[in-house]
CSV table of C-alpha atoms and ligand atoms in Angstrom, one decimal:
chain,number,residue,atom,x,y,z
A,1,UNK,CA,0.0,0.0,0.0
A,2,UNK,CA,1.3,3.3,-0.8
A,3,UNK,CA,1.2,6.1,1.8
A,4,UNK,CA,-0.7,9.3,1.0
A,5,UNK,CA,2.3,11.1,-0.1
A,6,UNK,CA,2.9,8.7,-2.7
A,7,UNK,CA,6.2,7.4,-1.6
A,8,UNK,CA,7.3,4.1,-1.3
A,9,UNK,CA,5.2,1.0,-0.5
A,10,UNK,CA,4.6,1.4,3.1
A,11,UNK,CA,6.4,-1.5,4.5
A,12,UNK,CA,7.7,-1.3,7.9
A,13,UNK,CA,11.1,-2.6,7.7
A,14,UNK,CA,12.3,-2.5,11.2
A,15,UNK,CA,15.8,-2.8,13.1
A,16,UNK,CA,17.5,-4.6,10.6
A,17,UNK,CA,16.7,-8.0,12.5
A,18,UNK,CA,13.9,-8.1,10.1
A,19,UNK,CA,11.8,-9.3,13.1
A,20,UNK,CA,10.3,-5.9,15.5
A,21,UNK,CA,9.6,-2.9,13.8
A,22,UNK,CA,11.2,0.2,15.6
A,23,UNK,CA,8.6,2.2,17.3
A,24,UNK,CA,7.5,5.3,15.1
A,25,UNK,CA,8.6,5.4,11.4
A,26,UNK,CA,6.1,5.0,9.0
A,27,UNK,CA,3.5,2.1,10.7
A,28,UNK,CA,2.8,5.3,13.3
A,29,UNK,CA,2.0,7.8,10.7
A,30,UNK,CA,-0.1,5.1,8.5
A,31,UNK,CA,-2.3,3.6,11.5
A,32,UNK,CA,-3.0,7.0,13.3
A,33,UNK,CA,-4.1,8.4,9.8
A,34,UNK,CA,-1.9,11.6,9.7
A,35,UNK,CA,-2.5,14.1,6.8
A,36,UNK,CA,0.4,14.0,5.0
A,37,UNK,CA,-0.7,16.2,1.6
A,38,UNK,CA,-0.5,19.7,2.1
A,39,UNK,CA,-1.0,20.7,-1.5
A,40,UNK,CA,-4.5,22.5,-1.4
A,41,UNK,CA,-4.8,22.6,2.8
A,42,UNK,CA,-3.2,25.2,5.0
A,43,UNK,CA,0.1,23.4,6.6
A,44,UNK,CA,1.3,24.2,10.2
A,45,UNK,CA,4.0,26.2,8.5
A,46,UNK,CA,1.4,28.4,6.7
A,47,UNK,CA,-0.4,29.2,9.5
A,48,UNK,CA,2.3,29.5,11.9
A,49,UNK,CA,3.9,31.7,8.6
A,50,UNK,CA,7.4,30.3,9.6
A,51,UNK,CA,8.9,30.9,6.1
A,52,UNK,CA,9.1,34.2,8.0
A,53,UNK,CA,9.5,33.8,11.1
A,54,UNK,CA,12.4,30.9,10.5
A,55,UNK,CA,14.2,33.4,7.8
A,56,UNK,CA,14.8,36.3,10.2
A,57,UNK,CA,17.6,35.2,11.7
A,58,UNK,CA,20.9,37.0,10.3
A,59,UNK,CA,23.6,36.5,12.3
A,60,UNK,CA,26.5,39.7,11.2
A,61,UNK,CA,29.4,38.2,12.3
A,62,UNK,CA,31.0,34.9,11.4
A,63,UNK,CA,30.7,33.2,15.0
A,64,UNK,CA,28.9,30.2,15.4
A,65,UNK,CA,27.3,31.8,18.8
A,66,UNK,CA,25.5,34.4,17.3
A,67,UNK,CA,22.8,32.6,16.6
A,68,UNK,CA,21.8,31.9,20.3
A,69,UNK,CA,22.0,35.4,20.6
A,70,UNK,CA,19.6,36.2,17.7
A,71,UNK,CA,17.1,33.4,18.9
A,72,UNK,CA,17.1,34.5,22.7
A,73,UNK,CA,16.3,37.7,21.6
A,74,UNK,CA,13.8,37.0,19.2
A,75,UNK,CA,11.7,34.5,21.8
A,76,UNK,CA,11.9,36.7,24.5
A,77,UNK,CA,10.0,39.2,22.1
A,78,UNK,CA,7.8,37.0,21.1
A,79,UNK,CA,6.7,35.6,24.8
A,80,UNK,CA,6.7,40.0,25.3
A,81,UNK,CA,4.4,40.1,23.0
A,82,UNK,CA,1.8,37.1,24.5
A,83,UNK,CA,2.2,39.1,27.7
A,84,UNK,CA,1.4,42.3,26.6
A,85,UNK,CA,-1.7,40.8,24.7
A,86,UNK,CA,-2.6,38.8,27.9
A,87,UNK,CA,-1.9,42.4,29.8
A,88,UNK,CA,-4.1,44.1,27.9
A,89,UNK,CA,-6.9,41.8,28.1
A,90,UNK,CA,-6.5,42.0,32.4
A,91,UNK,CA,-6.8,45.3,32.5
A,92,UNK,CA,-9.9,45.6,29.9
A,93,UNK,CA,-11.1,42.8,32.3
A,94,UNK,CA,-10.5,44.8,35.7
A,95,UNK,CA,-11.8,48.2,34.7
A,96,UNK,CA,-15.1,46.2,33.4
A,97,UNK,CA,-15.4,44.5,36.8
A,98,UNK,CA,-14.4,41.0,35.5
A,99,UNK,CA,-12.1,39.3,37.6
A,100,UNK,CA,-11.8,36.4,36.7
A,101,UNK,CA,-11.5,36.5,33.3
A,102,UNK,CA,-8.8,39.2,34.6
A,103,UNK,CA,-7.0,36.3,37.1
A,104,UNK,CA,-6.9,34.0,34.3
A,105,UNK,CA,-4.9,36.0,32.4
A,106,UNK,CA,-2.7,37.6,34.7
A,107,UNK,CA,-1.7,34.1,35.8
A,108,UNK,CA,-0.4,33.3,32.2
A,109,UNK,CA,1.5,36.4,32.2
A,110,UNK,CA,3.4,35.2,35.2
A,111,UNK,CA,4.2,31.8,33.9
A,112,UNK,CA,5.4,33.6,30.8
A,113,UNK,CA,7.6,35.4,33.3
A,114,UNK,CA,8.8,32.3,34.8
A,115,UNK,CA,9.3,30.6,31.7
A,116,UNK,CA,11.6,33.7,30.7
A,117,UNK,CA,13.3,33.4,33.7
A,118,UNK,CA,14.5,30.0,33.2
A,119,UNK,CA,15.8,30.7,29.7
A,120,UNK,CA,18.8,32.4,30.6
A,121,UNK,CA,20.1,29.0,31.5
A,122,UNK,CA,20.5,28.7,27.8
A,123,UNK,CA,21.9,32.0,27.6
A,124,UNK,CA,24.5,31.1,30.5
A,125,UNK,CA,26.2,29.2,28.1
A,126,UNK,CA,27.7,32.0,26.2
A,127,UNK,CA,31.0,32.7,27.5
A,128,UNK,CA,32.8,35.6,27.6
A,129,UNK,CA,35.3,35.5,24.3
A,130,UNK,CA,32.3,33.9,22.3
A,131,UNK,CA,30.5,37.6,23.5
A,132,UNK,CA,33.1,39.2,22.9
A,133,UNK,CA,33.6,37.7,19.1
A,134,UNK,CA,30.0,39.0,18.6
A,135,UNK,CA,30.1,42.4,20.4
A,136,UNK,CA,31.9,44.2,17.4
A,137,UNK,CA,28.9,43.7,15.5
A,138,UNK,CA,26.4,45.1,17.4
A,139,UNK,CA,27.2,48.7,17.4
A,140,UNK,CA,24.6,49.7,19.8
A,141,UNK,CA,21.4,48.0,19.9
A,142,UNK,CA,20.4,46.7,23.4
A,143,UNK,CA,17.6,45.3,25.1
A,144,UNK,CA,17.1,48.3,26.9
A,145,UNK,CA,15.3,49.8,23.2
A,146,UNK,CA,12.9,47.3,23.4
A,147,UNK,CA,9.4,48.7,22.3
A,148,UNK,CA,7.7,45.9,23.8
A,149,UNK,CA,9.4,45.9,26.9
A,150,UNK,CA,9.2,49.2,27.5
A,151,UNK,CA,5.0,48.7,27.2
A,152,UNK,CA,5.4,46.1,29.6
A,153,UNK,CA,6.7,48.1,32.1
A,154,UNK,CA,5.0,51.3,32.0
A,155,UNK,CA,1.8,49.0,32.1
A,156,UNK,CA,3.0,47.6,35.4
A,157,UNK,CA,3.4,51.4,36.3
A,158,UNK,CA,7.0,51.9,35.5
A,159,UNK,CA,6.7,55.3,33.9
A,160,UNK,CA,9.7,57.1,32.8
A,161,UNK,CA,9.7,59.8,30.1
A,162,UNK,CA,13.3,58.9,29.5
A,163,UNK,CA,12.5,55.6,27.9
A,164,UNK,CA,10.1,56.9,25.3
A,165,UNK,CA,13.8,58.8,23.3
A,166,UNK,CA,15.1,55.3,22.1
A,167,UNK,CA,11.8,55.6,20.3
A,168,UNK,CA,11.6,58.4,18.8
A,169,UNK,CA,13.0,57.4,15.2
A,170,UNK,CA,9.7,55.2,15.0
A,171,UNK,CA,6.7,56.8,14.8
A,172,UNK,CA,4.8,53.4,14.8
A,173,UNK,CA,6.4,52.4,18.2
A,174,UNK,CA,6.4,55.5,19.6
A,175,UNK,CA,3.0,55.8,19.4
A,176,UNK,CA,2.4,52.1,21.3
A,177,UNK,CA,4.7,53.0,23.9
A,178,UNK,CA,3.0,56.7,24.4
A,179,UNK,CA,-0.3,55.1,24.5
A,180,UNK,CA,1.4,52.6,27.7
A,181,UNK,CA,2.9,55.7,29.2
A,182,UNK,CA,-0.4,57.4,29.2
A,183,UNK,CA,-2.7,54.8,30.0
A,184,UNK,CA,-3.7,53.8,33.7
A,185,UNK,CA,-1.6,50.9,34.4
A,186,UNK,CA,-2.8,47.5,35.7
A,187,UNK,CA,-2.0,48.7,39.1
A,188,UNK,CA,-3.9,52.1,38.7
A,189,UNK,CA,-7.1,50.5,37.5
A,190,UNK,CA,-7.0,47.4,40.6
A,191,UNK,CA,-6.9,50.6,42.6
A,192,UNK,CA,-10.1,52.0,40.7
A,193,UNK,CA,-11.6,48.8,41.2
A,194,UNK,CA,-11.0,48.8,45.0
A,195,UNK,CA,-12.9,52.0,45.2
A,196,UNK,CA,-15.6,50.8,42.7
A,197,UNK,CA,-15.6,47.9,45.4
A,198,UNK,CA,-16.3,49.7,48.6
A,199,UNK,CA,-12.7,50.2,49.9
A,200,UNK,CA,-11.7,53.4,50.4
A,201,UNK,CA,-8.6,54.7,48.0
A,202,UNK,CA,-7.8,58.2,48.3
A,203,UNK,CA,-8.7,60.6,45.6
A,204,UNK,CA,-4.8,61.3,44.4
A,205,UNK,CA,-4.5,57.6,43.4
A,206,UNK,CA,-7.7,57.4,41.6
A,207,UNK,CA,-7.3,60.4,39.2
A,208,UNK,CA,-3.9,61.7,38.8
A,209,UNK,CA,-1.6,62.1,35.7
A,210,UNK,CA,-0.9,58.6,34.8
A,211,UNK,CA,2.2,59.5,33.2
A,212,UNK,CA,3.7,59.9,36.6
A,213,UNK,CA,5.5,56.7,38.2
A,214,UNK,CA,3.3,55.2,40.9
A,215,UNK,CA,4.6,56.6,44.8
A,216,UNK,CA,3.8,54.5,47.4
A,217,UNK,CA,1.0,55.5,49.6
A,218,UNK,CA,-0.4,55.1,53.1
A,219,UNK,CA,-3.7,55.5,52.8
A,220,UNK,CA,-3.4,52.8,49.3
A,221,UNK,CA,-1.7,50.4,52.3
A,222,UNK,CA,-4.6,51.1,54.5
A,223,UNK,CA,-6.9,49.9,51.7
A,224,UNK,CA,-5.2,46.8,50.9
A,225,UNK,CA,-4.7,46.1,54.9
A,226,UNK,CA,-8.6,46.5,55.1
A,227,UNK,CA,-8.4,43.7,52.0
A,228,UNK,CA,-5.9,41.1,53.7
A,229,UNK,CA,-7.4,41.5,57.4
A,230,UNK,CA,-10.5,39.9,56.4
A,231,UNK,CA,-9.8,37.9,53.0
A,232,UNK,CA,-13.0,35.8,53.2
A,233,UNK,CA,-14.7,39.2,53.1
A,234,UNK,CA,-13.2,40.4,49.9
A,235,UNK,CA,-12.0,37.2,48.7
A,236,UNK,CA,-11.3,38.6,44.8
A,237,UNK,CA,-9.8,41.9,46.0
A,238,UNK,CA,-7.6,39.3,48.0
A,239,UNK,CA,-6.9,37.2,45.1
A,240,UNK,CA,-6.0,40.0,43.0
A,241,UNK,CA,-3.6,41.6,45.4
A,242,UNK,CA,-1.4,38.0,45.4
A,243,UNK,CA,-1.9,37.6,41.4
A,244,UNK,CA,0.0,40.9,41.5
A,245,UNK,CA,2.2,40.2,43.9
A,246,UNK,CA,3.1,36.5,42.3
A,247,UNK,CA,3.7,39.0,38.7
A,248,UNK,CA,6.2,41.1,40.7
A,249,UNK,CA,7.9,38.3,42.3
A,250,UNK,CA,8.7,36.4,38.8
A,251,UNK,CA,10.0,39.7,36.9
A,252,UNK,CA,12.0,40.5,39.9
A,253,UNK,CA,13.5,36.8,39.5
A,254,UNK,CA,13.9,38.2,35.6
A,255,UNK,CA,15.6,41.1,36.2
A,256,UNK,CA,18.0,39.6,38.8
A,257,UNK,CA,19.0,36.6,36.1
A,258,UNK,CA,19.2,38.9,33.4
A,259,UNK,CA,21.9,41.4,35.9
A,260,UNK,CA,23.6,37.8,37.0
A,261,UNK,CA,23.6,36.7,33.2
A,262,UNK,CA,25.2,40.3,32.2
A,263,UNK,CA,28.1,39.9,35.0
A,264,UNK,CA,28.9,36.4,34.0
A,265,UNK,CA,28.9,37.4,30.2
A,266,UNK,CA,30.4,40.6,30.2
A,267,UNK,CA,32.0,41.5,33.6
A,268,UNK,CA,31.9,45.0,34.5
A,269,UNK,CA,31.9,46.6,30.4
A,270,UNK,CA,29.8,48.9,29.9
A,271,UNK,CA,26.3,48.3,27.6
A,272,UNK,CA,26.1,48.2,23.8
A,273,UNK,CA,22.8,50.6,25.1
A,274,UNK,CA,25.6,53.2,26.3
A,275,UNK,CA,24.5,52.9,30.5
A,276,UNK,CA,27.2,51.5,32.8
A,277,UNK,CA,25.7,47.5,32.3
A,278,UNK,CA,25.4,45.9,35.4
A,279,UNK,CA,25.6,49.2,37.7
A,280,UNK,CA,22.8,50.4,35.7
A,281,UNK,CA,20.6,47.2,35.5
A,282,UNK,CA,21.0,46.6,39.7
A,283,UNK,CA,19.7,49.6,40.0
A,284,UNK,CA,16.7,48.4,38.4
A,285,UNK,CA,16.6,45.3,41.3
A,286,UNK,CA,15.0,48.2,43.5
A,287,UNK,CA,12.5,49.2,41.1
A,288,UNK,CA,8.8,48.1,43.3
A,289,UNK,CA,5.6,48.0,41.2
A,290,UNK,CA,3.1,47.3,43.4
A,291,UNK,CA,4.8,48.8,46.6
A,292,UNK,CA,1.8,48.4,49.2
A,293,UNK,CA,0.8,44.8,48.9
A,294,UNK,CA,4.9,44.2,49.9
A,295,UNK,CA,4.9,46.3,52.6
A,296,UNK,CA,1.2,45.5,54.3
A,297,UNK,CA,3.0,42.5,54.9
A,298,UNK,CA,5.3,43.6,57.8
A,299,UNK,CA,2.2,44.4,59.3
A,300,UNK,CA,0.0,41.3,59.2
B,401,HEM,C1,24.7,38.3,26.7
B,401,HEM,C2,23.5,38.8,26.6
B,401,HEM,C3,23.1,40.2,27.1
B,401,HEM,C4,23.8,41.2,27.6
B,401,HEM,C5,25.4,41.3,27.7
B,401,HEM,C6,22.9,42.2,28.0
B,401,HEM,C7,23.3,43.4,28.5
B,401,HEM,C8,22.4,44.5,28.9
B,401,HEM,C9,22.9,45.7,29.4
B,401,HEM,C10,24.3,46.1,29.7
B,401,HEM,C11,21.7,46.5,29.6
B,401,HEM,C12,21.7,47.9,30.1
B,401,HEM,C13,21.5,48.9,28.9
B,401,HEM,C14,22.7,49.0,28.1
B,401,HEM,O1,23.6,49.8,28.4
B,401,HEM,O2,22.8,48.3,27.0
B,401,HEM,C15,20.6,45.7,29.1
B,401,HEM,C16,19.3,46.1,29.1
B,401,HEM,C17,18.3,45.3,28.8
B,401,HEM,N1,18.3,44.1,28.2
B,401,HEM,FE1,19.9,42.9,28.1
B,401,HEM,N2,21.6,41.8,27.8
B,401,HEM,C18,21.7,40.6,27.3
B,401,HEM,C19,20.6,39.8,26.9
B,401,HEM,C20,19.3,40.2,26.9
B,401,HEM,C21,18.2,39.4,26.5
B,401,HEM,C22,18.2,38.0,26.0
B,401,HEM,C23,17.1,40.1,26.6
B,401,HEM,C24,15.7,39.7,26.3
B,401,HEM,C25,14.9,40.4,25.5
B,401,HEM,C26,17.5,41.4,27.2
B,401,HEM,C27,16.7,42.5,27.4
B,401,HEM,C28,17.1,43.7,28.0
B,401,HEM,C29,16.1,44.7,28.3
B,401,HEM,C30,14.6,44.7,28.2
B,401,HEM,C31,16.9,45.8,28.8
B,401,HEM,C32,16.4,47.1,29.4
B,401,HEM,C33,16.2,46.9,30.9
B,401,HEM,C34,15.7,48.1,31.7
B,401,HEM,O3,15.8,49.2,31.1
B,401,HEM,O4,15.4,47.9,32.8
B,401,HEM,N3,18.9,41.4,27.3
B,401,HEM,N4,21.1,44.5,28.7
């Protein structure tokens, strides 16, 4: 019998004892009734477009490890861009009162976190002079012009007008990263929902220009104190303060991995991005998004 493809005539022809057929091979693909013709269907490569997505990698110099380089980069934007989506949806979920549809996703973005977090293993296995071989060819692109990134954070309320410059040059990104710098952020609007919920917020933190980076506030830790003194009470404000506070946890565990993986890679050199490298990116280790729901916790 031929198989659907036209090739061959099917027979299994085993280890080479002639007796048991290895497991898989063509038996596998014949009894489970794959779809093997992709002439007039759509094929996991169309839909996935991977002609594109497979040809975009172009390493510059002629080292073997610039590859890992290219492809670390290039999945960490992509799982930036399922968090930004799943971001999105939360806080359209949260301002419309619909937690949890807002939980759901808020969870996925902190797996996504994790799941970047572990990657720089792989990363961790580019040495110094295998860096170094690529660094000439950078000139000085860096992670820290990431458009996506940058959303991320000022959507977690990390708002700095500084970061919108490496941006500038774009029109099309500017214009996404504005919008983020803008916008509420996640935190702002759990904030508006607390209020909308019967805990009292005070008026600063509910209408204020957004643009501003969130300051920590007392009468913001009274709220959430009100929230984890009597959780079975207000059980999804409770929730919602430890979905955040599981999101902050993982992207602090990013940004200490990424600051470990920068030592180990390239000492003490400064960034292709032009800061000081790892002076610069531990002083991000103190950067606190949701600075009340850490520090009620002293007090419970
Ligand atoms: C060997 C690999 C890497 C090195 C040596 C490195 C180094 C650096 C340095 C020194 C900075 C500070 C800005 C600068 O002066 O350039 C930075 C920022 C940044 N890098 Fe990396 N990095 C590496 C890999 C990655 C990877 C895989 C990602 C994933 C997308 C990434 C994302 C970022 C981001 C988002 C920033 C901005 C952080 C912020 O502003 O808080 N980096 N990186």
């Amino acid at each position: 019998m031929s198989c659907p493809m036209g090739h061959g005539t099917g027979a299994v022809t085993g280890t080479g004892a002639g007796d048991t057929p290895a497991p898989g091979g063509e038996a596998i693909v014949r009894e489970e009734g794959a779809q093997l013709d992709f002439s007039k269907d759509m094929s996991y490569g169309d839909y996935l477009h991977l002609d594109k997505v497979l040809s975009a990698q172009h390493p510059l110099s002629p080292d073997h490890n610039e590859m890992l380089f290219i492809v670390q980069h290039q999945t960490s934007e992509l799982w930036m861009k399922l968090m930004l989506h799943e971001l999105q949806g939360a806080v359209a979920h949260v301002a419309a009162d619909q937690l949890p549809e807002a939980f759901k996703m808020l969870a996925r973005v902190s797996r996504i976190m994790e799941q970047l977090v572990h990657a720089w293993d792989v990363l961790g296995t580019m040495t110094p002079p295998e860096y170094s071989a690529i660094r000439p060819y950078l000139s000085n692109s860096s992670g820290f012009q990431s458009a996506q990134y940058r959303r991320i954070e000022f959507m977690l309320g990390n708002k700095n007008a500084a970061m919108l410059k490496p941006h500038a040059h774009r029109a099309d990104l500017l214009a996404q990263v504005q919008a983020a710098y803008e916008a509420p952020s996640l935190y702002d609007e759990v904030l508006r929902l607390m209020q909308r919920r019967g805990i009292a917020v005070p008026a600063a933190r509910l209408d204020r220009d957004w643009t501003q980076p969130y300051a920590a506030d007392d009468g913001v830790k009274a709220a959430w104190l009100e929230v984890y003194r009597d959780p079975k009470a207000h059980w999804d404000l409770y929730q919602m303060g430890e979905e955040l506070v599981d999101l902050e946890d993982a992207f602090r565990l990013w940004r200490f991995r990424h600051v470990t993986t920068v030592e180990r890679v390239i000492g003490f050199k400064r960034g292709t991005g032009g800061t000081g490298g790892v002076s610069y990116l531990r002083k991000m280790l103190d950067v606190v998004l949701f600075p009340e729901l850490w520090a009620l916790r002293t007090e419970l």
